[in-house]
GROMACS .gro file of C-alpha atoms in nm:
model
  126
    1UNK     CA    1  14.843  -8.582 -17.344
    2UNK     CA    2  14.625  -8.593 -17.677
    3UNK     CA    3  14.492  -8.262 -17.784
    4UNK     CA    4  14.093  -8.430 -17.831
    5UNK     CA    5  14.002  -8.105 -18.024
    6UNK     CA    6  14.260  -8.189 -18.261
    7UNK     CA    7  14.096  -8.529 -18.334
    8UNK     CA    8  13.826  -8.621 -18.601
    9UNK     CA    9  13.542  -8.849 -18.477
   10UNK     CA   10  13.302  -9.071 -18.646
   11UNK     CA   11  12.928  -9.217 -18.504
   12UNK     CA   12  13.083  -9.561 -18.465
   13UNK     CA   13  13.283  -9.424 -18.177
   14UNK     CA   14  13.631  -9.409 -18.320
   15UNK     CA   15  13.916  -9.086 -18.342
   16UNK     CA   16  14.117  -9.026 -18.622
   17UNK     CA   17  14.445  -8.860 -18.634
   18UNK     CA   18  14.580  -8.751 -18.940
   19UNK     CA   19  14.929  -8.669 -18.996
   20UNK     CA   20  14.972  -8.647 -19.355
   21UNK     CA   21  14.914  -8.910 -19.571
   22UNK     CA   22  14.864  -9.131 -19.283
   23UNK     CA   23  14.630  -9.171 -19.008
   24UNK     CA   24  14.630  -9.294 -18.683
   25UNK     CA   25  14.268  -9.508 -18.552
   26UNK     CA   26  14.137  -9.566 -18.235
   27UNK     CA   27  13.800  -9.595 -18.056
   28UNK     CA   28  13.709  -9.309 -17.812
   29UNK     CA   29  13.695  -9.373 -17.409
   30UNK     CA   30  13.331  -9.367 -17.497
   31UNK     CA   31  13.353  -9.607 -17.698
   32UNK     CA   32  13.603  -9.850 -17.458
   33UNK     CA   33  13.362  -9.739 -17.154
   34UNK     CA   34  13.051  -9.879 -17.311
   35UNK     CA   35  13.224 -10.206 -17.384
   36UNK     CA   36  13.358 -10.277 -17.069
   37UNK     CA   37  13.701 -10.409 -16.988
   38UNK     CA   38  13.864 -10.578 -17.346
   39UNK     CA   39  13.977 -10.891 -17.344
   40UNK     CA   40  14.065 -10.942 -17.714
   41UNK     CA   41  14.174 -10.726 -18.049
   42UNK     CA   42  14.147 -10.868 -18.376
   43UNK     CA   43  14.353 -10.587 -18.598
   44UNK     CA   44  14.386 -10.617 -19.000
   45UNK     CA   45  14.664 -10.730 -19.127
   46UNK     CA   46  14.971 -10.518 -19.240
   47UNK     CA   47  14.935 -10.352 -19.609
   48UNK     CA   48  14.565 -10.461 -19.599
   49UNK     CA   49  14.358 -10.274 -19.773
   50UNK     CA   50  14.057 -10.086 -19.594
   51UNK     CA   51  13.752  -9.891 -19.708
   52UNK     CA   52  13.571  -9.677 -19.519
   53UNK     CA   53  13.242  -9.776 -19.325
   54UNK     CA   54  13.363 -10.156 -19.398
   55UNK     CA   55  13.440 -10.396 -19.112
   56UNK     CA   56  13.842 -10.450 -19.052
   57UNK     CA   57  13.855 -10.606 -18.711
   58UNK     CA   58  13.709 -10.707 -18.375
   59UNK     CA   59  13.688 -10.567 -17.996
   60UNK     CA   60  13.578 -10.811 -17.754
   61UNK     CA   61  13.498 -10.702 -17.403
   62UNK     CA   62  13.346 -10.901 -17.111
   63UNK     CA   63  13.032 -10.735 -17.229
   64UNK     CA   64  13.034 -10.778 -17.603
   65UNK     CA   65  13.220 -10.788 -17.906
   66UNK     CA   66  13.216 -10.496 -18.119
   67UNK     CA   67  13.269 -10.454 -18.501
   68UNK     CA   68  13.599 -10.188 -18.565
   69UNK     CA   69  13.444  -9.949 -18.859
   70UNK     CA   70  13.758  -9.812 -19.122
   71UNK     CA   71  13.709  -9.486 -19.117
   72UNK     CA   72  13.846  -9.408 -19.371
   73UNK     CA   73  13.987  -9.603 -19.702
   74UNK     CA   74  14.311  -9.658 -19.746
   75UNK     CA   75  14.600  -9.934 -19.685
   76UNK     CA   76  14.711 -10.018 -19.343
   77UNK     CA   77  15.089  -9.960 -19.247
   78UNK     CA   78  15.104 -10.034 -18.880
   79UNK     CA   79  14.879 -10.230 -18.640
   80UNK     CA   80  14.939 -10.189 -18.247
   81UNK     CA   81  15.096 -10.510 -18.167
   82UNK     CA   82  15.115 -10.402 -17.792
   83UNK     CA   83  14.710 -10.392 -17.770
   84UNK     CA   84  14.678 -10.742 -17.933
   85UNK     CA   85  14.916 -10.872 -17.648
   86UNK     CA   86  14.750 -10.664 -17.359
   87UNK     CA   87  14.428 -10.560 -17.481
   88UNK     CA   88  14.347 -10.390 -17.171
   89UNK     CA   89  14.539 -10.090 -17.336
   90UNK     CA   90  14.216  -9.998 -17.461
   91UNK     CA   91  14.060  -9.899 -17.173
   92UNK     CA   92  14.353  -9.741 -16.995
   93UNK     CA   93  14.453  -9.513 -17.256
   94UNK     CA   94  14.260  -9.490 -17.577
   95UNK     CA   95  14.367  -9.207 -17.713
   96UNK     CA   96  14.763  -9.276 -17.656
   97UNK     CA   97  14.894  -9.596 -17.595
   98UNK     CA   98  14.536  -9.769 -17.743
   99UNK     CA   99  14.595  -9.699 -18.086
  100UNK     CA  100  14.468  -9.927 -18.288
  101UNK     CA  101  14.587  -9.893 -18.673
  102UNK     CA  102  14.766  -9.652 -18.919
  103UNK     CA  103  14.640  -9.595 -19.235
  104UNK     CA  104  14.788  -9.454 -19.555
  105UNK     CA  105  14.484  -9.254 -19.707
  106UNK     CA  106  14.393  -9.225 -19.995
  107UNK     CA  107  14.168  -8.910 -19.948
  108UNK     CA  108  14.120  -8.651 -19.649
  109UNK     CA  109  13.859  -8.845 -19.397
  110UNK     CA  110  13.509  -8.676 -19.488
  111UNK     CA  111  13.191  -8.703 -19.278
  112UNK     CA  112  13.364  -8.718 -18.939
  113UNK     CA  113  13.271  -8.498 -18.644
  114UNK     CA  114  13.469  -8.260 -18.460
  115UNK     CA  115  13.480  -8.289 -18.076
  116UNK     CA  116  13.182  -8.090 -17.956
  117UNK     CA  117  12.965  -8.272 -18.226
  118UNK     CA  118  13.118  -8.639 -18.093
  119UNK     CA  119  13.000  -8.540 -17.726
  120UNK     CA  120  12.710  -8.386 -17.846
  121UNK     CA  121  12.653  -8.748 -17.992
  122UNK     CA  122  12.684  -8.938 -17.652
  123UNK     CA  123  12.494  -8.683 -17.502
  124UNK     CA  124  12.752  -8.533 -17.356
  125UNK     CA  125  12.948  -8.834 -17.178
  126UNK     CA  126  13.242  -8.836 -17.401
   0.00000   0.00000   0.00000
C-alpha cells in the first residue's frame, strides 16, 4: 500500500512520487472519483518532453474529459501501457497500479502540497 504522506500533490488533482531523478505521476482518487468511471487515457509519448503546468495528455470518463497537468518539467521515460489498455485502472487503484507517467526531472517539484494541504483542498474528501 502507498504511503499518501509520502506523496507530493498539486491543485490539479495529481500525486507525485519522486525517487531520484525520476518521478512517478498520477491523479489522486479525488481526482478519478470526480470523473467518474474512465474510459480512455491519452499518455505522452516516450522521451517527450514535459513542462510543468503544460497539458501532456487526456482522461476521459463517462462524465468528462479532463486535461492531465505535468507537474513538473522534465522528459518522460515510461508511460503505463497497462492503463491505456484498461483504463479502468484509474479508478481501482490510483495510487498503485494507476500510474500514469515517469518523468526524469530536471529540478525538485516546487509548489506542490503535502497531504493534509491536498485534503484540506477538497475539503476534506481526499
Amino acid at each position: 500500500m502507498t504511503d499518501l504522506d509520502a506523496l507530493m500533490y498539486t491543485a490539479e488533482h495529481e500525486w507525485i512520487a519522486v525517487d531520484g531523478d525520476v518521478a512517478t505521476v498520477g491523479i489522486t482518487d479525488y481526482a478519478a472519483d470526480q470523473l467518474g468511471d474512465v474510459v480512455f487515457v491519452d499518455l505522452p509519448s516516450v522521451d517527450a518532453a514535459v513542462s510543468a503546468g503544460d497539458v501532456c495528455g487526456e482522461i476521459e470518463s463517462t462524465k468528462s474529459v479532463g486535461e492531465l497537468y505535468a507537474p513538473l518539467s522534465g522528459a518522460v521515460v515510461a508511460v503505463n501501457d497497462a492503463v491505456v489498455e484498461d483504463p479502468s485502472i484509474v479508478n481501482n487503484d490510483p495510487y498503485g497500479r494507476g500510474w500514469l507517467v515517469k518523468i526524469r526531472i530536471d529540478a525538485e517539484p516546487t509548489g506542490t502540497l503535502d497531504r493534509a494541504a491536498y485534503v484540506a483542498l477538497t475539503g476534506g474528501d481526499a
